[in-house]
């Protein structure tokens, strides 16, 4: 039943210096449906894949609003993500009430990481089985952070988590140098292209993805299905081939678009038993 004798407790170290229960929580993130985030100097875009347990049920919500200037996308156990998003919302409200100013994004991310770390050091707790992409905007600009179940956090220009996220990472790594100066529309286009990479041949429609945007002068909002479908149709993203960037040679475009389906690990189940 167990991997070995050192994984029965979250506080038990293996001789190799590993905490297996924490690693299992990080594996739960990889089993969840994909979520991606990318940012420019003025905007942050979050997008995720919606997968339901069956045709008779609705999908679980994967993107949450914490405040007008902060939003979060999750991959992993949805229930854990819902609890942590509620904690983030509470912290934003308390800070705003106490100081009459928005909570800095970096401070909230540190508090969230500290909360996750406590669960790796208490025998009566378990690590949160969810990864969070935190998008925020404050006085220092736009931010995108990834919070790991281990309690670590990292800031990214663009990142993808969840099942089949390696294909999206490959796409983002090719394009990330232009993200800093990208417009809102270009960020949305790249986000949808990255989401399409995780579908492995499945047609992209607004019913299987959720997109949210945050920017200067624009509060965090989740775009409705009609808006997302209009973007997909306008950018012709649902097709097989991505449009070539200006100045790209034809053979370079073919090389980039050809092996996209070969990126990343083998396909994993879309939905794990505990609805992640």
mmCIF file of N, CA and C in Angstrom, residues 50 59 206-209 223-230:
data_model
loop_
_atom_site.group_PDB
_atom_site.id
_atom_site.type_symbol
_atom_site.label_atom_id
_atom_site.label_comp_id
_atom_site.label_asym_id
_atom_site.label_seq_id
_atom_site.Cartn_x
_atom_site.Cartn_y
_atom_site.Cartn_z
ATOM 1 N N UNK A 50 -11.288 23.209 -18.237
ATOM 2 C CA UNK A 50 -12.417 22.720 -17.450
ATOM 3 C C UNK A 50 -12.724 21.286 -17.854
ATOM 4 N N UNK A 59 -18.472 21.244 -14.507
ATOM 5 C CA UNK A 59 -17.066 21.239 -14.122
ATOM 6 C C UNK A 59 -16.856 22.022 -12.830
ATOM 7 N N UNK A 206 -14.951 27.465 -25.931
ATOM 8 C CA UNK A 206 -15.117 28.216 -24.682
ATOM 9 C C UNK A 206 -15.710 27.360 -23.573
ATOM 10 N N UNK A 207 -16.321 26.237 -23.919
ATOM 11 C CA UNK A 207 -16.952 25.391 -22.903
ATOM 12 C C UNK A 207 -15.945 24.566 -22.114
ATOM 13 N N UNK A 208 -14.725 24.425 -22.618
ATOM 14 C CA UNK A 208 -13.735 23.611 -21.912
ATOM 15 C C UNK A 208 -12.566 24.439 -21.390
ATOM 16 N N UNK A 209 -12.692 25.754 -21.388
ATOM 17 C CA UNK A 209 -11.624 26.584 -20.829
ATOM 18 C C UNK A 209 -12.220 27.822 -20.157
ATOM 19 N N UNK A 223 -13.654 36.190 -17.851
ATOM 20 C CA UNK A 223 -14.374 36.445 -19.089
ATOM 21 C C UNK A 223 -15.489 35.417 -19.290
ATOM 22 N N UNK A 224 -16.629 35.890 -19.804
ATOM 23 C CA UNK A 224 -17.734 34.969 -20.042
ATOM 24 C C UNK A 224 -17.464 34.127 -21.293
ATOM 25 N N UNK A 225 -18.276 33.086 -21.461
ATOM 26 C CA UNK A 225 -18.038 32.130 -22.545
ATOM 27 C C UNK A 225 -18.149 32.768 -23.922
ATOM 28 N N UNK A 226 -19.095 33.700 -24.092
ATOM 29 C CA UNK A 226 -19.261 34.336 -25.402
ATOM 30 C C UNK A 226 -18.008 35.134 -25.773
ATOM 31 N N UNK A 227 -17.441 35.836 -24.800
ATOM 32 C CA UNK A 227 -16.236 36.613 -25.063
ATOM 33 C C UNK A 227 -15.063 35.709 -25.415
ATOM 34 N N UNK A 228 -14.920 34.609 -24.664
ATOM 35 C CA UNK A 228 -13.817 33.675 -24.928
ATOM 36 C C UNK A 228 -13.978 33.034 -26.305
ATOM 37 N N UNK A 229 -15.201 32.633 -26.644
ATOM 38 C CA UNK A 229 -15.418 32.016 -27.950
ATOM 39 C C UNK A 229 -15.148 33.008 -29.077
ATOM 40 N N UNK A 230 -15.500 34.272 -28.852
ATOM 41 C CA UNK A 230 -15.210 35.297 -29.856
ATOM 42 C C UNK A 230 -13.711 35.458 -30.054
#
